Structures are given as C-alpha cells and as structure tokens.
C-alpha cells in the first residue's frame, strides 16, 4: 500500500501551462505575468466582494516566513523590541522577530480554538508595559491547523493598546470567521504555499497588506530595497523575498482547484467527526463556534490516555507501521530550548494539547475510505490497549 500522507501537494494539471508560458516568454525571474496573475487570483479569492477588505493588496513572496519578516520590518520592529506571539504554533511564526533583533513574548491559547487567548494577551501586554516600561511592537496571532482564532477579540486588544496585529494564516487559506476570510483581520496577514499547505507553489508565501502603499513598501523591501536612482542606491537593508515567476505559475494552476480542495478537506473532516463521535477518549477538533469555518487543513484529535490507554505517540507509531503518516501537535514555543529565555504567559492549554493531540491525514490524496480505515485502526488499537489495561 502507498503511504498515506498528512497533506501532500497535488497538481491540477493546469500548472504546466503557466510554466510553459513563462519558459516560452523567458520570464524565468522573480517577477512577470504569473506573479501578477497569481496575486490577482489571490485577491479575487480572499478580498473580492468583502467591503471590509476594500483597498487591501496582496504581495506574492518566496515564503510565509518571509511574509512575516516583512510585516515586522514594515511595522518597525527592531532591536530589543518585544512582540507578543502565540506560543502554540510552528517556529516560523516567531523566528522572524529574532531576525529583527527583537524578542518574542509568548502567549498561551484558549481551549476552544487552540489559538491565542485574548484575555491572557491583554493581561500579558499590561504586564510587559509594567515590567519594561514599553509597549510591545506587534501581536502575532495564528489560525492553527486552519482553525480560526478569536481574531476579532485579539484585534480589539491590539486596538485598545495601539499595537498592530500580524495574522499568521499560513495554515488557514480559505478559512473564515464571521463570514470574513482569515488573514484579512490584522494590519497584515500572511499565507504560505509550502509543499504541505492547502495549496503549493513548491515554496512560497504572500503578504496581505492594508493598502497599495504598504504593498509597494513590502515589494521594495522584498527586492533588495533599491531606491529610484539610475544606479544602485540603498538607504535601507533589503531582502530577496519575491516569488519566482515559475513558482507563481504553479500557484495559478493550484488556484484553479483551491475550492475543490477546500471541499475535500471539509468533507474528510466531516467523516472523521462522525466516526470519532462515538469513541470514548478521542475528541475531534471541530469548529467550536457557528462563526468559525475552518479549512481543516489538517484534521486533529485529542486522545485521552487515561480513557484510551494510548498516548498520541503510541497511536502515531501504530499508524506509521501501516504506512499512515501522522504528526504530534506543534510543540509550544515556550517549551522550545531555543526560546528558553523568552518571557511566556502560560495557562496550561497548549501543554495539555501537546501531550494529547495528533494530526491525521487530510490532504487532496486522502480518500473517504482511507479515513474510515484510519479511524478503524485507531479504534482497534484502543480496544486492544484498554483490554490489556484491565
Ligand atoms: C508553514 C507555516 C509558516 C511558514 O510558512 P513557510 O512558507 O513554510 O515559510 C508560518 N506559520 C505557520 C503557522 C505555518 O504553518
């Protein structure tokens, strides 16, 4: 049997046409018709028809990490500045703070969405101001596994303190909250098109900007910060962060199947949810509120070892023997050795989830039959483990 992956990219067939055009016209550079076309496709999908998104612009970049980095550059995050960051996330959310010489301050999650707890965020900011005498420069909130955060409340806390929000929607392309697409709530939003995300450009990302002027600044910094002179004049430190016209061609092809992929991820999620509903000790992570509409990039569960007799690690090893890929949940940043010295405001939620959670296959190659088989295998393992417990 072929390995069942968590979320492996799948080509639509349309990608090749865009790449061939780029070759035919020798647009093998980090700009060109595919870059423009991909940005237009993204704008159409994310922004069009939403009055709240009027005026926003999107810049295609070389990665989601680059997009976060540029957002911090544009917000003026510099040496010794503090940035509030969701602890329960992938390291790429926090690392760009350090690239800027700043210091991440980690904030734990609330149990319903698994994302940044807005009440704890507010308290944490008040404490940072008391301790350092300075306000943090930005707030990085994440929609983990595609599940929308309480982003309006997080933005309200940001507004109260006058601190802009960077919305890490790397995993949340197509998710929405209160009818509005994730990535459009914060001052800046970021997306990722890495090989294992909702769609891929092999590697790539995008920055959702509040207006045309800030997109212009983002592209300026993404193309080595060249000033408008006949020679190469530099007054700022720039980066090489623009998306290649070839990668953007892949993105344009992927955009033709995005809606289909979203339907597929949500359909598999629905099947998992029904099948796990009767299983004691296993809790499927479904939309916690009617206002939340996850893309279900990955389907995730909490497994209670006391009821099931299984740790997530044991389940993962069992499925791996059957050639089924799973992954433990992200290890919180405040537990990472590299961030041992970073201030952290914790409430136990992300540590609890890290102990119990597991990601299950959800990508465009996974079939409903495979989902049933995966759940059957977990049920079988649990029944054998709990039999040996008693
Ligand atoms: C993937 C990811 C990123 C980084 O995106 P890249 O395109 O891989 O650089 C950032 N944040 C989160 C939450 C991610 O999952």
Coordinates of C-alpha atoms and ligand atoms in Angstrom, one line a residue:
X1 CA 0.0 0.0 0.0
X2 CA 1.2 3.5 -0.8
X3 CA 1.9 5.7 2.1
X4 CA -1.0 7.9 3.2
X5 CA 0.4 11.4 3.8
X6 CA -0.9 14.2 6.1
X7 CA -1.2 16.7 3.3
X8 CA 0.8 16.1 0.2
X9 CA 0.5 18.6 -2.7
X10 CA -1.4 17.5 -5.7
X11 CA -1.1 19.1 -9.1
X12 CA -4.3 20.1 -11.1
X13 CA -2.7 19.8 -14.5
X14 CA -3.1 23.5 -15.2
X15 CA 0.2 24.4 -13.6
X16 CA 2.3 23.1 -16.6
X17 CA 0.6 25.6 -19.0
X18 CA 1.6 28.6 -16.9
X19 CA 5.1 27.3 -16.5
X20 CA 5.4 26.6 -20.2
X21 CA 4.3 30.2 -21.0
X22 CA 6.9 31.5 -18.6
X23 CA 9.6 29.5 -20.4
X24 CA 8.3 30.4 -23.9
X25 CA 8.5 34.1 -23.0
X26 CA 11.7 33.7 -20.9
X27 CA 10.1 35.1 -17.8
X28 CA 12.3 32.9 -15.6
X29 CA 12.8 35.6 -13.0
X30 CA 11.2 36.7 -9.7
X31 CA 8.6 38.9 -11.5
X32 CA 6.4 38.6 -14.5
X33 CA 2.9 37.7 -15.7
X34 CA 2.5 34.7 -13.4
X35 CA 3.4 36.7 -10.3
X36 CA 0.9 39.4 -11.3
X37 CA -1.7 36.8 -12.2
X38 CA -1.2 34.8 -9.0
X39 CA -1.7 38.0 -6.9
X40 CA -4.9 38.7 -8.9
X41 CA -6.2 35.2 -8.2
X42 CA -5.4 35.5 -4.5
X43 CA -7.1 38.9 -4.3
X44 CA -10.1 37.6 -6.1
X45 CA -10.4 34.6 -3.8
X46 CA -9.6 36.4 -0.5
X47 CA -10.7 40.1 -0.9
X48 CA -13.2 40.5 -3.6
X49 CA -16.8 41.2 -2.6
X50 CA -15.9 41.9 1.1
X51 CA -16.4 45.6 1.9
X52 CA -14.2 45.1 5.0
X53 CA -11.3 44.2 2.7
X54 CA -11.6 47.2 0.3
X55 CA -8.3 48.7 -0.6
X56 CA -6.2 45.8 0.6
X57 CA -3.5 44.4 -1.6
X58 CA -1.5 41.1 -1.8
X59 CA 2.2 40.6 -2.5
X60 CA 3.5 37.2 -3.6
X61 CA 6.7 36.3 -1.8
X62 CA 9.2 33.5 -1.5
X63 CA 7.8 32.0 1.7
X64 CA 5.3 32.5 4.5
X65 CA 8.3 33.1 6.8
X66 CA 9.5 35.9 4.5
X67 CA 6.0 37.4 4.7
X68 CA 6.0 37.5 8.5
X69 CA 9.5 39.0 8.4
X70 CA 8.5 41.8 6.0
X71 CA 5.4 42.5 8.1
X72 CA 7.6 43.1 11.1
X73 CA 10.0 45.2 9.0
X74 CA 7.1 47.4 7.9
X75 CA 5.8 47.7 11.5
X76 CA 9.2 48.9 12.5
X77 CA 10.1 46.0 14.8
X78 CA 13.8 46.5 15.7
X79 CA 16.5 45.7 18.2
X80 CA 15.2 44.8 21.7
X81 CA 11.6 45.4 20.7
X82 CA 9.1 42.9 22.2
X83 CA 6.5 41.2 20.0
X84 CA 3.6 39.2 21.5
X85 CA 3.4 35.8 19.8
X86 CA 1.1 32.8 20.0
X87 CA 3.1 30.1 21.8
X88 CA 1.2 27.2 20.3
X89 CA 2.5 27.3 16.7
X90 CA 5.2 26.4 14.3
X91 CA 8.6 28.1 14.9
X92 CA 8.3 30.1 11.7
X93 CA 5.7 32.4 13.4
X94 CA 8.2 33.5 16.0
X95 CA 11.6 33.3 14.3
X96 CA 11.3 36.5 12.2
X97 CA 11.0 38.5 15.5
X98 CA 14.6 37.3 16.3
X99 CA 15.7 38.0 12.7
X100 CA 14.9 41.7 13.5
X101 CA 16.8 41.5 16.8
X102 CA 13.6 41.7 18.7
X103 CA 12.3 39.4 21.5
X104 CA 9.2 37.2 21.2
X105 CA 6.9 37.1 24.3
X106 CA 4.8 34.0 24.2
X107 CA 1.1 33.9 25.0
X108 CA -0.8 30.7 25.5
X109 CA -4.1 29.5 23.9
X110 CA -7.7 29.2 24.8
X111 CA -9.1 25.7 24.8
X112 CA -11.8 26.1 22.2
X113 CA -9.9 27.2 19.1
X114 CA -6.5 26.2 20.4
X115 CA -5.3 29.7 19.4
X116 CA -4.2 32.8 21.3
X117 CA -6.3 33.6 24.4
X118 CA -7.3 37.3 24.0
X119 CA -7.9 37.7 27.8
X120 CA -4.4 36.3 28.6
X121 CA -3.0 38.5 25.8
X122 CA -4.4 41.6 27.4
X123 CA -3.0 40.7 30.8
X124 CA 0.4 39.8 29.3
X125 CA 0.6 43.2 27.5
X126 CA -0.3 45.0 30.7
X127 CA 2.5 43.1 32.5
X128 CA 5.1 43.8 29.7
X129 CA 4.3 47.5 29.9
X130 CA 4.7 47.3 33.7
X131 CA 8.0 45.3 33.6
X132 CA 9.7 47.0 30.7
X133 CA 8.1 50.5 30.6
X134 CA 7.5 50.0 26.8
X135 CA 4.7 48.7 24.7
X136 CA 5.3 45.6 22.6
X137 CA 5.6 46.5 18.9
X138 CA 3.2 43.9 17.4
X139 CA 1.0 40.9 18.1
X140 CA 1.4 37.7 16.0
X141 CA -1.8 35.6 16.2
X142 CA -2.1 32.2 14.4
X143 CA -5.1 30.2 12.9
X144 CA -3.5 26.9 13.8
X145 CA -4.4 23.9 11.6
X146 CA -6.8 26.3 9.7
X147 CA -9.0 26.8 12.8
X148 CA -10.0 30.5 13.1
X149 CA -8.7 32.2 16.3
X150 CA -10.9 34.7 18.2
X151 CA -9.3 37.1 15.9
X152 CA -11.8 40.0 16.4
X153 CA -11.2 39.9 20.1
X154 CA -7.4 39.7 19.6
X155 CA -7.6 42.7 17.2
X156 CA -9.7 44.6 19.8
X157 CA -7.0 44.0 22.4
X158 CA -4.5 45.3 19.8
X159 CA -6.6 48.4 19.2
X160 CA -7.0 49.1 22.9
X161 CA -3.2 49.2 23.4
X162 CA -2.5 50.6 19.9
X163 CA -0.5 47.6 18.9
X164 CA -0.9 46.2 15.3
X165 CA -1.8 42.6 14.7
X166 CA 0.0 40.3 12.2
X167 CA -2.3 37.4 11.4
X168 CA -0.5 34.2 10.6
X169 CA -2.9 32.5 8.2
X170 CA -0.2 30.2 6.8
X171 CA -2.4 27.2 7.5
X172 CA -5.7 28.9 7.0
X173 CA -6.1 29.7 3.3
X174 CA -9.9 29.6 2.8
X175 CA -10.8 29.6 6.5
X176 CA -13.2 32.3 7.6
X177 CA -14.5 33.8 10.8
X178 CA -17.8 35.7 11.0
X179 CA -18.0 35.4 7.2
X180 CA -14.7 37.1 6.6
X181 CA -11.6 35.3 5.3
X182 CA -8.8 34.6 7.8
X183 CA -5.7 36.8 7.0
X184 CA -7.8 40.0 6.5
X185 CA -8.4 41.0 10.1
X186 CA -4.9 42.1 11.2
X187 CA -3.0 45.0 9.9
X188 CA -1.0 42.4 7.9
X189 CA -2.0 38.8 7.1
X190 CA 0.3 36.1 5.8
X191 CA -0.2 33.0 3.8
X192 CA 2.1 30.0 3.0
X193 CA 2.3 27.9 -0.2
X194 CA 4.8 25.4 1.0
X195 CA 4.6 21.9 -0.3
X196 CA 2.4 20.6 2.5
X197 CA 0.0 23.5 2.9
X198 CA -3.5 24.0 1.5
X199 CA -2.0 24.8 -2.0
X200 CA 1.6 24.9 -3.0
X201 CA 3.9 26.9 -5.2
X202 CA 6.7 24.3 -4.2
X203 CA 7.7 27.1 -1.8
X204 CA 6.1 30.5 -1.5
X205 CA 4.0 32.8 0.6
X206 CA 2.0 36.1 0.5
X207 CA 1.6 39.2 2.5
X208 CA -1.9 40.7 2.7
X209 CA -1.4 44.4 3.0
X210 CA -3.8 47.1 4.2
X211 CA -3.3 49.3 1.1
X212 CA -1.4 49.8 -2.1
X213 CA 1.2 52.0 -0.5
X214 CA 2.2 49.3 2.1
X215 CA 2.3 46.7 -0.7
X216 CA 4.7 48.9 -2.5
X217 CA 6.9 49.1 0.6
X218 CA 6.7 45.4 1.0
X219 CA 7.8 44.7 -2.6
X220 CA 10.5 47.4 -2.2
X221 CA 12.0 45.5 0.8
X222 CA 11.4 42.2 -0.9
X223 CA 13.6 43.3 -3.9
X224 CA 16.7 44.5 -2.0
X225 CA 15.4 48.0 -1.2
X226 CA 16.7 49.7 -4.3
X227 CA 16.0 53.4 -4.4
X228 CA 14.8 55.2 -7.6
X229 CA 18.2 56.2 -9.0
X230 CA 19.9 55.4 -12.3
X231 CA 22.5 53.4 -10.2
X232 CA 22.0 51.0 -7.3
X233 CA 21.3 53.3 -4.3
X234 CA 20.4 51.7 -1.0
X235 CA 19.1 53.6 2.1
X236 CA 17.6 50.6 3.8
X237 CA 18.5 46.9 4.3
X238 CA 16.5 44.9 1.8
X239 CA 15.8 41.2 1.2
X240 CA 15.5 38.8 -1.7
X241 CA 11.9 37.7 -0.9
X242 CA 9.9 38.0 -4.1
X243 CA 8.2 34.9 -5.6
X244 CA 9.6 33.5 -8.8
X245 CA 7.5 33.6 -12.0
X246 CA 7.8 29.8 -12.3
X247 CA 6.6 29.2 -8.8
X248 CA 3.8 31.7 -9.3
X249 CA 2.8 29.7 -12.4
X250 CA 2.3 26.6 -10.1
X251 CA 0.3 28.9 -7.8
X252 CA -2.0 29.9 -10.7
X253 CA -2.6 26.3 -11.5
X254 CA -3.3 25.5 -7.9
X255 CA -5.8 28.3 -7.6
X256 CA -8.0 26.5 -10.2
X257 CA -8.5 23.7 -7.7
X258 CA -8.5 25.5 -4.4
X259 CA -12.3 25.4 -4.0
X260 CA -12.3 21.7 -4.8
X261 CA -9.5 21.1 -2.3
X262 CA -11.4 23.1 0.4
X263 CA -14.5 21.0 -0.2
X264 CA -12.4 17.8 0.1
X265 CA -10.7 18.8 3.3
X266 CA -14.0 19.7 4.8
X267 CA -15.7 16.6 3.6
X268 CA -13.0 14.4 5.2
X269 CA -13.3 16.4 8.4
X270 CA -17.0 15.7 8.5
X271 CA -16.3 12.0 8.1
X272 CA -13.7 12.0 10.9
X273 CA -16.0 13.9 13.1
X274 CA -18.9 11.5 12.7
X275 CA -16.7 8.4 13.1
X276 CA -15.0 9.8 16.2
X277 CA -18.2 11.0 17.8
X278 CA -18.9 7.6 19.5
X279 CA -15.3 6.9 20.5
X280 CA -14.6 7.4 24.2
X281 CA -11.5 9.3 25.0
X282 CA -11.0 10.7 21.5
X283 CA -12.2 14.2 20.7
X284 CA -12.2 15.6 17.2
X285 CA -11.2 19.3 16.9
X286 CA -14.2 20.7 15.1
X287 CA -15.3 24.3 14.6
X288 CA -16.0 25.4 18.2
X289 CA -18.5 28.2 17.2
X290 CA -21.0 28.6 14.4
X291 CA -19.0 31.7 13.4
X292 CA -15.8 29.6 12.8
X293 CA -15.4 28.0 9.4
X294 CA -12.1 26.0 9.4
X295 CA -10.5 24.9 6.1
X296 CA -9.5 21.7 8.1
X297 CA -6.0 21.9 6.6
X298 CA -5.2 19.0 8.9
X299 CA -7.7 17.0 10.9
X300 CA -6.7 16.9 14.6
X301 CA -7.8 14.9 17.6
X302 CA -7.2 14.9 21.3
X303 CA -6.6 11.4 22.7
X304 CA -7.1 10.9 26.5
X305 CA -4.5 8.3 27.6
X306 CA -6.4 7.5 30.8
X307 CA -9.6 6.5 28.9
X308 CA -8.0 5.0 25.8
X309 CA -4.8 3.5 27.3
X310 CA -2.9 5.1 24.4
X311 CA -0.7 8.1 24.1
X312 CA -0.7 10.0 20.8
X313 CA 2.8 8.7 20.3
X314 CA 1.6 5.1 20.5
X315 CA -1.2 5.8 18.1
X316 CA 1.2 7.5 15.7
X317 CA 3.7 4.6 15.8
X318 CA 0.9 2.1 15.2
X319 CA -0.4 4.0 12.2
X320 CA 3.2 4.5 10.9
X321 CA 3.6 0.7 10.8
X322 CA 0.6 0.7 8.5
X323 CA 2.3 3.4 6.3
X324 CA 0.0 6.1 7.5
X325 CA 1.6 9.5 8.3
X326 CA 0.5 11.3 11.4
X327 CA 2.2 14.1 13.5
X328 CA 2.1 15.2 17.1
X329 CA 0.8 18.7 17.5
X330 CA 3.2 21.6 17.4
X331 CA 5.4 21.8 20.5
X332 CA 4.7 25.1 22.1
X333 CA 7.4 27.8 21.6
X334 CA 7.7 28.4 25.4
X335 CA 8.9 24.8 25.7
X336 CA 11.4 25.0 22.9
X337 CA 15.1 25.1 24.1
X338 CA 15.9 27.9 21.6
X339 CA 13.3 30.1 23.4
X340 CA 14.0 29.0 26.9
X341 CA 14.8 32.6 27.9
X342 CA 11.8 34.2 26.3
X343 CA 9.1 35.6 28.6
X344 CA 5.9 33.5 28.4
X345 CA 2.4 33.8 29.7
X346 CA 1.0 30.3 30.0
X347 CA -2.2 28.7 31.3
X348 CA -1.6 25.0 30.6
X349 CA -3.7 24.8 27.5
X350 CA -1.0 24.3 24.8
X351 CA 1.0 22.0 27.1
X352 CA -2.1 19.9 27.6
X353 CA -2.8 19.8 23.8
X354 CA 0.8 18.9 23.1
X355 CA 0.6 15.9 25.4
X356 CA -2.6 14.6 23.9
X357 CA -3.0 15.8 20.3
X358 CA -2.4 14.1 17.0
X359 CA -2.7 15.3 13.3
X360 CA -4.4 12.9 10.9
X361 CA -4.1 12.7 7.1
X362 CA -6.4 15.2 5.4
X363 CA -4.9 16.2 2.1
X364 CA -6.2 16.0 -1.5
X365 CA -4.8 12.5 -2.0
X366 CA -6.6 11.0 1.0
X367 CA -9.9 9.3 0.3
X368 CA -13.0 8.9 2.5
X369 CA -12.3 5.1 2.5
X370 CA -8.9 5.7 3.9
X371 CA -10.3 8.0 6.6
X372 CA -12.7 5.1 7.6
X373 CA -9.7 2.7 7.7
X374 CA -7.6 5.1 9.8
X375 CA -10.4 5.5 12.3
X376 CA -11.0 1.8 12.4
X377 CA -7.3 1.2 13.1
X378 CA -7.4 3.7 16.0
X379 CA -10.5 2.1 17.4
X380 CA -8.8 -1.3 17.1
X381 CA -5.7 -0.1 18.8
X382 CA -7.6 1.5 21.7
X383 CA -9.7 -1.6 22.2
X384 CA -6.6 -3.8 22.4
X385 CA -4.8 -1.3 24.7
X386 CA -7.8 -0.8 27.1
X387 CA -8.3 -4.6 27.1
X388 CA -4.7 -5.0 28.3
X389 CA -5.3 -2.3 30.9
X390 CA -8.0 -4.2 32.7
Ligands
LIG1 C1 4.1 26.9 7.3 C2 3.9 28.0 8.4 C3 4.6 29.2 8.3 C4 5.8 29.4 7.4 O1 5.5 29.3 6.0 P1 6.6 28.9 5.0 O2 6.0 29.2 3.7 O3 6.9 27.5 5.2 O4 7.8 29.8 5.3 C5 4.4 30.1 9.3 N1 3.5 29.9 10.3 C6 2.8 28.7 10.3 C7 1.8 28.6 11.4 C8 3.0 27.7 9.4 O5 2.3 26.6 9.5

